[in-house]
Coordinates of C-alpha atoms in Angstrom, one line a residue:
M1 CA 134.6 38.1 98.2
Q2 CA 134.0 39.6 101.6
R3 CA 131.6 42.1 100.2
L4 CA 129.8 39.4 98.3
T5 CA 129.4 37.2 101.4
L6 CA 128.2 40.0 103.6
S7 CA 125.7 41.2 101.0
L8 CA 124.3 37.7 100.5
L9 CA 124.0 37.2 104.3
L10 CA 122.2 40.6 104.6
V11 CA 119.8 39.7 101.8
V12 CA 118.9 36.3 103.3
L13 CA 118.4 37.7 106.8
T14 CA 116.4 40.6 105.5
A15 CA 114.2 38.3 103.5
V16 CA 113.6 35.7 106.3
V17 CA 113.2 38.1 109.2
G18 CA 111.6 41.0 107.3
L19 CA 109.1 38.9 105.5
G20 CA 108.2 36.8 108.5
W21 CA 107.7 39.9 110.7
G22 CA 105.8 41.7 107.9
I23 CA 103.4 38.8 107.2
D24 CA 102.8 38.3 111.0
R25 CA 102.0 42.0 111.4
W26 CA 99.7 42.0 108.4
Y27 CA 97.9 38.9 109.7
S28 CA 97.5 40.4 113.1
A29 CA 96.1 43.7 111.6
Q30 CA 93.7 41.9 109.3
F31 CA 92.5 38.9 111.3
A32 CA 93.4 39.2 114.9
D33 CA 90.2 41.2 115.8
V34 CA 88.0 39.6 113.1
E35 CA 86.4 36.4 114.2
D36 CA 84.7 33.9 111.9
P37 CA 80.9 34.2 112.3
E38 CA 80.5 30.4 112.6
L39 CA 83.1 30.3 115.4
S40 CA 81.3 33.2 117.1
A41 CA 78.1 31.3 116.9
Y42 CA 79.7 28.2 118.6
K43 CA 81.1 30.4 121.3
N44 CA 77.8 32.0 122.1
L45 CA 76.1 28.6 122.1
G46 CA 78.8 27.2 124.3
R47 CA 78.6 30.2 126.7
E48 CA 74.9 29.8 127.2
L49 CA 75.2 26.1 127.7
A50 CA 78.0 26.6 130.2
Q51 CA 75.7 29.0 132.1
L52 CA 72.9 26.5 132.1
I53 CA 75.1 23.7 133.4
D54 CA 76.7 26.0 135.9
T55 CA 73.3 26.9 137.4
G56 CA 72.4 23.2 137.8
V57 CA 70.2 22.6 134.8
Q58 CA 70.1 18.9 133.9
T59 CA 71.8 18.4 130.5
N60 CA 73.0 14.8 130.8
Q61 CA 71.0 13.6 127.8
W62 CA 72.4 16.4 125.6
L63 CA 76.0 15.7 126.7
T64 CA 75.6 12.1 125.7
A65 CA 73.9 12.6 122.3
S66 CA 75.6 15.7 120.9
H67 CA 77.9 15.3 117.9
L68 CA 80.1 18.0 119.4
Q69 CA 81.5 15.5 121.9
P70 CA 81.0 17.7 125.0
Q71 CA 82.9 16.8 128.1
L72 CA 83.0 18.1 131.7
T73 CA 86.4 18.2 133.3
A74 CA 87.4 19.2 136.8
Y75 CA 89.0 22.6 136.7
S76 CA 91.8 21.3 138.9
D77 CA 92.6 18.8 136.1
F78 CA 92.7 21.4 133.4
P79 CA 96.2 23.1 133.7
L80 CA 96.7 26.5 132.1
P81 CA 99.4 29.2 132.2
D82 CA 98.7 31.9 134.7
D83 CA 98.0 34.6 132.2
V84 CA 95.6 32.4 130.2
K85 CA 94.0 31.2 133.4
K86 CA 93.1 34.7 134.5
Q87 CA 91.4 35.5 131.3
F88 CA 89.6 32.1 131.2
E89 CA 88.2 32.6 134.7
T90 CA 86.5 35.8 133.6
G91 CA 84.2 33.7 131.3
E92 CA 86.1 34.2 128.1
P93 CA 85.9 31.0 125.9
L94 CA 89.2 29.3 125.3
L95 CA 90.0 28.0 121.7
L96 CA 92.7 25.3 121.6
E97 CA 94.1 23.4 118.7
T98 CA 95.4 19.9 119.2
G99 CA 96.7 18.2 116.1
D100 CA 94.0 18.5 113.5
Q101 CA 91.2 19.3 115.9
L102 CA 89.8 22.5 117.3
T103 CA 88.3 22.4 120.8
L104 CA 86.3 25.1 122.6
H105 CA 86.4 25.3 126.4
F106 CA 84.2 27.2 129.0
Y107 CA 84.8 27.8 132.7
L108 CA 82.0 26.8 135.1
N109 CA 82.6 29.0 138.1
N110 CA 80.1 27.5 140.5
Q111 CA 80.9 23.9 139.8
Q112 CA 84.6 24.4 139.3
Q113 CA 84.5 22.5 136.1
V114 CA 85.4 23.0 132.4
L115 CA 83.0 22.3 129.6
S116 CA 84.8 21.3 126.4
F117 CA 83.5 20.3 123.0
A118 CA 85.1 19.8 119.6
L119 CA 84.3 22.0 116.6
P120 CA 83.5 20.5 113.2
D121 CA 86.5 19.7 110.9
E122 CA 85.1 21.9 108.2
L123 CA 85.4 25.0 110.4
H124 CA 89.0 24.1 111.3
Q125 CA 90.1 23.5 107.7
E126 CA 88.3 26.6 106.4
N127 CA 89.7 28.9 109.0
N128 CA 93.3 27.6 109.1
N129 CA 94.5 25.4 106.3
A130 CA 93.9 27.6 103.3
L131 CA 95.2 30.7 104.9
R132 CA 98.2 28.8 106.3
W133 CA 99.2 27.5 102.9
L134 CA 98.7 30.9 101.4
L135 CA 100.9 32.6 103.9
T136 CA 103.6 29.9 103.7
L137 CA 103.7 30.2 99.9
L138 CA 103.8 33.9 100.2
F139 CA 106.7 33.8 102.7
Y140 CA 108.9 31.4 100.6
G141 CA 108.0 33.0 97.4
G142 CA 109.0 36.4 98.8
V143 CA 112.4 34.9 100.0
I144 CA 113.1 33.4 96.6
A145 CA 112.1 36.6 94.8
M146 CA 114.4 38.7 97.0
V147 CA 117.4 36.3 96.5
L148 CA 116.8 36.3 92.7
I149 CA 116.7 40.1 92.6
W150 CA 120.0 40.1 94.5
L151 CA 121.5 37.4 92.1
Y152 CA 120.6 39.1 88.9
P153 CA 123.4 41.8 88.9
L154 CA 125.9 39.2 90.2
L155 CA 125.0 36.8 87.4
R156 CA 125.2 39.6 84.8
R157 CA 128.7 40.6 86.0
L158 CA 129.8 36.9 86.1
A159 CA 128.6 36.5 82.5
L160 CA 130.6 39.6 81.5
L161 CA 133.7 38.2 83.3
R162 CA 133.3 34.9 81.5
K163 CA 132.9 36.5 78.1
S164 CA 136.0 38.7 78.7
A165 CA 138.0 35.7 79.8
Q166 CA 137.0 33.7 76.7
A167 CA 137.9 36.7 74.4
F168 CA 141.3 37.0 76.2
G169 CA 142.0 33.3 75.9
A170 CA 141.1 33.5 72.2
G171 CA 143.9 36.1 71.6
D172 CA 142.2 39.5 72.2
L173 CA 144.8 40.7 74.8
Q174 CA 143.3 44.2 75.0
V175 CA 139.9 43.1 76.4
R176 CA 139.1 44.6 79.8
I177 CA 136.1 44.7 82.1
A178 CA 134.5 48.1 82.6
A179 CA 134.6 49.3 86.2
D180 CA 131.4 49.3 88.2
K181 CA 131.6 50.4 91.8
H182 CA 128.3 48.6 92.6
S183 CA 129.5 45.2 91.4
Y184 CA 129.6 42.4 94.0
I185 CA 132.8 41.0 92.4
Q186 CA 134.6 44.4 91.9
T187 CA 137.8 43.1 93.4
I188 CA 137.8 40.0 91.1
E189 CA 137.2 42.2 88.1
Q190 CA 140.0 44.6 89.1
D191 CA 142.4 41.6 89.5
F192 CA 141.4 40.3 86.1
N193 CA 142.2 43.7 84.5
R194 CA 145.5 43.9 86.2
M195 CA 146.4 40.3 85.2
A196 CA 145.3 41.0 81.6
Q197 CA 147.5 44.2 81.5
R198 CA 150.6 42.3 82.8
I199 CA 150.1 39.5 80.4
E200 CA 149.6 41.8 77.4
Q201 CA 152.8 43.7 78.4
L202 CA 154.8 40.5 78.8
V203 CA 153.6 39.1 75.4
A204 CA 154.4 42.5 73.8
D205 CA 157.9 42.5 75.3
N206 CA 158.4 38.9 74.3
K207 CA 157.4 39.6 70.7
L208 CA 159.7 42.6 70.6
L209 CA 162.6 40.7 72.1
S210 CA 162.2 37.7 69.7
R211 CA 161.9 39.8 66.6
G212 CA 164.7 42.1 67.6
L213 CA 167.1 39.4 68.5
S214 CA 166.3 37.2 65.5
H215 CA 166.6 40.0 63.0
D216 CA 169.7 41.6 64.6
L217 CA 171.5 38.2 64.7
R218 CA 171.1 37.7 61.0
T219 CA 173.5 40.5 60.1
P220 CA 176.5 39.2 62.0
L221 CA 175.7 35.6 61.0
A222 CA 175.7 36.7 57.4
R223 CA 179.1 38.3 57.9
L224 CA 180.5 35.2 59.5
R225 CA 179.2 33.1 56.7
F226 CA 180.8 35.4 54.2
G227 CA 184.1 35.2 56.1
L228 CA 184.1 31.4 56.3
D229 CA 183.3 31.1 52.6
V230 CA 186.3 33.3 51.8
L231 CA 188.5 31.2 54.1
E232 CA 187.4 28.0 52.3
E233 CA 189.0 29.4 49.1
A234 CA 192.4 29.9 50.8
E235 CA 195.1 27.3 51.1
L236 CA 194.8 25.9 54.6
T237 CA 196.6 23.3 56.5
L238 CA 194.8 20.1 57.6
E239 CA 194.4 21.4 61.1
Q240 CA 192.9 24.7 59.9
Q241 CA 190.5 22.9 57.6
K242 CA 189.2 20.8 60.7
N243 CA 188.8 24.0 62.7
L244 CA 187.0 25.6 59.8
A245 CA 184.6 22.6 59.5
H246 CA 183.8 23.0 63.2
L247 CA 183.1 26.7 62.7
N248 CA 180.8 25.8 59.8
R249 CA 178.8 23.3 61.9
D250 CA 178.4 25.9 64.7
L251 CA 177.3 28.5 62.3
V252 CA 174.7 26.2 60.7
A253 CA 173.3 25.5 64.2
M254 CA 173.1 29.2 65.0
E255 CA 171.4 29.9 61.7
S256 CA 168.9 27.1 62.4
L257 CA 168.2 28.6 65.8
V258 CA 167.6 32.1 64.4
E259 CA 165.3 30.6 61.8
A260 CA 163.4 28.8 64.5
L261 CA 163.1 31.9 66.6
L262 CA 161.9 33.9 63.6
N263 CA 159.2 31.2 62.9
Y264 CA 158.1 31.3 66.5
A265 CA 158.0 35.1 66.6
R266 CA 156.0 35.0 63.4
L267 CA 153.5 32.7 65.1
E268 CA 152.9 35.3 67.8
Q269 CA 151.5 37.7 65.2
A270 CA 149.7 35.1 63.0
T271 CA 146.4 35.0 64.9
I272 CA 145.6 38.5 63.6
S273 CA 145.7 37.4 60.0
F274 CA 144.8 33.7 60.3
T275 CA 142.1 32.9 57.7
A276 CA 141.0 29.3 57.3
Q277 CA 139.9 27.6 54.0
P278 CA 138.8 24.1 53.0
I279 CA 141.8 21.8 52.5
L280 CA 141.7 18.2 51.3
L281 CA 144.2 16.9 53.9
A282 CA 145.2 13.7 52.1
Q283 CA 146.1 15.5 48.9
F284 CA 147.8 18.3 50.8
V285 CA 150.1 15.9 52.7
T286 CA 150.8 13.8 49.6
Q287 CA 152.0 16.8 47.7
L288 CA 154.3 17.9 50.6
C289 CA 155.8 14.4 50.7
E290 CA 156.5 14.3 47.0
D291 CA 158.1 17.8 47.1
F292 CA 160.3 17.4 50.2
Y293 CA 160.4 13.8 51.6
R294 CA 159.9 11.4 48.7
A295 CA 162.5 8.9 49.7
Q296 CA 162.6 9.6 53.5
V297 CA 159.0 9.0 54.6
E298 CA 156.6 6.1 54.4
L299 CA 153.3 7.6 53.4
F300 CA 149.9 5.9 54.2
I301 CA 146.6 7.4 53.3
A302 CA 143.5 5.6 54.5
V303 CA 140.7 5.1 51.9
S304 CA 138.1 6.6 54.2
A305 CA 140.3 9.7 54.7
Q306 CA 140.9 10.5 51.0
S307 CA 137.9 12.7 50.6
A308 CA 137.9 14.3 54.1
Y309 CA 138.4 18.1 54.3
I310 CA 139.5 20.3 57.2
R311 CA 139.5 24.1 57.5
G312 CA 143.0 25.5 57.8
E313 CA 145.6 27.9 56.5
P314 CA 148.0 26.1 54.0
E315 CA 151.1 28.0 55.0
Y316 CA 150.9 27.2 58.7
L317 CA 149.6 23.7 58.1
A318 CA 152.7 23.0 55.9
M319 CA 154.8 24.4 58.8
L320 CA 153.1 21.9 61.2
V321 CA 153.8 19.0 58.9
H322 CA 157.5 20.0 58.3
N323 CA 158.2 20.3 62.0
L324 CA 156.7 16.9 62.7
V325 CA 158.5 15.2 59.9
Q326 CA 161.8 16.9 60.6
N327 CA 161.6 16.0 64.3
A328 CA 161.0 12.4 63.4
L329 CA 163.9 12.3 60.9
R330 CA 166.2 14.0 63.4
Y331 CA 165.4 11.8 66.4
G332 CA 164.4 8.6 64.7
R333 CA 166.7 5.8 63.5
G334 CA 165.9 5.8 59.8
R335 CA 162.1 5.0 59.6
V336 CA 159.4 7.6 59.6
Q337 CA 155.7 6.9 58.9
L338 CA 153.3 9.7 57.9
S339 CA 149.6 8.7 57.9
V340 CA 146.3 10.3 57.3
L341 CA 143.4 8.4 59.0
L342 CA 139.7 8.8 59.7
V343 CA 138.9 7.4 63.2
D344 CA 135.4 7.7 64.7
G345 CA 134.6 10.5 62.3
L346 CA 137.7 12.5 63.3
L347 CA 140.5 13.1 60.8
Q348 CA 144.0 12.3 62.2
L349 CA 147.4 13.3 60.9
Q350 CA 150.0 10.9 62.5
V351 CA 153.8 11.0 62.3
A352 CA 155.7 8.1 63.9
D353 CA 159.4 7.1 64.1
N354 CA 161.5 4.3 65.4
G355 CA 163.6 6.4 67.8
S356 CA 163.9 6.3 71.5
G357 CA 160.6 8.2 72.0
I358 CA 159.7 10.6 74.8
P359 CA 159.0 9.4 78.4
P360 CA 155.3 9.9 79.4
A361 CA 156.4 12.2 82.2
E362 CA 157.9 14.6 79.7
R363 CA 155.3 14.6 77.0
E364 CA 153.5 17.7 78.4
K365 CA 156.8 19.5 78.9
V366 CA 158.1 19.1 75.4
L367 CA 155.2 21.2 74.1
K368 CA 156.7 24.2 75.9
P369 CA 159.2 26.5 74.0
F370 CA 162.9 25.6 74.4
Y371 CA 162.3 22.4 76.4
R372 CA 164.2 19.4 75.1
S373 CA 163.6 15.9 76.3
E374 CA 166.3 14.2 78.3
G375 CA 166.4 11.4 75.8
S376 CA 167.4 13.8 73.0
H377 CA 170.2 15.7 74.8
H378 CA 172.8 13.1 73.8
Q379 CA 172.1 13.8 70.2
G380 CA 172.9 17.5 70.6
R381 CA 170.3 18.5 68.0
G382 CA 167.1 20.7 68.0
H383 CA 166.2 23.8 69.9
G384 CA 163.0 22.8 71.7
L385 CA 160.7 24.8 69.4
G386 CA 159.4 22.3 66.9
L387 CA 156.6 20.7 69.0
A388 CA 155.8 24.1 70.6
I389 CA 155.2 25.5 67.1
V390 CA 153.1 22.4 66.2
E391 CA 151.0 22.8 69.3
R392 CA 150.3 26.4 68.6
I393 CA 149.3 25.8 65.0
A394 CA 147.1 22.9 66.1
Q395 CA 145.3 25.2 68.5
W396 CA 144.5 27.6 65.7
H397 CA 143.0 24.8 63.7
G398 CA 140.9 23.6 66.6
A399 CA 142.8 20.3 66.6
E400 CA 144.0 18.2 69.5
L401 CA 147.7 17.2 69.8
S402 CA 148.4 13.8 71.3
L403 CA 151.9 12.2 72.0
T404 CA 152.0 8.4 72.4
E405 CA 154.3 5.5 71.8
S406 CA 154.2 4.0 68.3
A407 CA 152.9 0.5 68.5
E408 CA 154.6 -0.5 65.2
L409 CA 157.8 1.4 65.2
G410 CA 158.4 1.7 69.0
G411 CA 159.3 5.4 68.9
L412 CA 157.3 8.6 69.3
N413 CA 153.9 8.8 67.6
V414 CA 152.4 12.4 67.3
S415 CA 148.7 12.6 66.4
V416 CA 147.0 15.8 65.3
I417 CA 143.3 15.2 65.5
F418 CA 141.1 17.5 63.4
A419 CA 137.3 17.8 63.2
G420 CA 137.0 16.6 59.6
E421 CA 134.5 18.0 57.0
Q422 CA 133.3 15.4 54.6

C-alpha cells in the first residue's frame, strides 16, 4: 500500500506541476512576443495621442466625445510597482486588466499625468477568453488522462484479484495470482497467494484426518459390535445385562458419530462431482416422507408449489431433508411439520418442531461443525454436524438457510429458500 500511495502522489504532482509548467512555457514561447495587430494599433494610436497631449495640443473635445472613455490622471495618483514604473516612464504603454475590462495607459512626461482609455470588449474576449478556456481544458484534460493511464494497470490487477478471490470462494483452492513485479498491489497479491496456500493445506489436512479417522474407527467398532453380539447370546446376570445395555448405547452413539464424520468428509469432496438437474421439489419431498417418515411428520404442500422445480442433486438434497427431519424428531416433543411453499416467487422447504428451539444468539453458531446449542446439551444427543451439513448442501444449491421460531409450534423453524423454476 505504501508503494501504491507514493506512486499515486507522484503521478498527481507530476500531472499538476508538469502540465502547468509545460503549458505556461508553451504559451510564453508562442504568444509572449506576438502581439495582436488590433492591440498594436491601439497602442500606436494612444502613443501618438499621448505625445500630442503632452506637448500641449488641445484635445478636450476628443476626450469628452470618444467611445474609448479616455481619462487623464495625475501620475502621483497612479501607483505602480517599482519595476513596472521604470519601464512605464520610458514611454512603454501599460496594459492592465480589471475584471472584464482591458485598459491602456500612457505616461505624459511633461505634464506628469497618465492617459488611460478602455479597449473594446470584443478585443478583450477575443484575445483572452477563448485561449483561456482552451488552456484550462487542456490542463484538466491532461491531468485526467495521466491519472487514467496510471489507474489502468491498477484496475486490471484489482479485477484479476477479484476474479481469483471469486474462484477461490467457489471451491477452486488451487487458484493463484501470477506474480508481476510492476504491480501496484504486489504485496496484497503475495498475501493472497500465501493465504490461499495455507487454506488449501489446512483443508487437505482436514480431509485426510476426517477420512482417515472415520475409516480407521470403523474396524475396531465392528469388532466391538461383534463382541457385544456374542455376549448377548451368553447367560448373564441381571447386572451384567445392564452393563451390556450401556455398552450397546455407547457403541450406537460412536457408530452414529463415525457415520456423521464420514458424511461430512464426503461433502468436502462433493463439489468436484456436483451436477445439478431439474427436480420437482414437492414430489421429491413427498416420496421421502412416504418412504421414511410416514407416521412421524406432518406434510404440507402448497398448491402454488406443486409444479415448482429447482436445480439440484437428488442424493445431497435427500441428505439435507433427512438431517433437518431427524434433528426435528430428535429435539422436538413429538410434532414435526414439513412444508413446501412458494412465497414471493421463491420456493421454500420448511421443517418446524415443537421443541425448545435455539436462542437467536446461537443460530449462527449452530451452523458451524461440532457446535451444539446450550438448550440441547441436557438431551445428550447429536454431534453438531446436522445443520453444518445442511448449510453446506444449501450453499451448493444456491439456497439461503434461515433459522427462526415457529409461529405455530413454538420450536425451531428451519427454512431452505431456493430460486424456483416454474
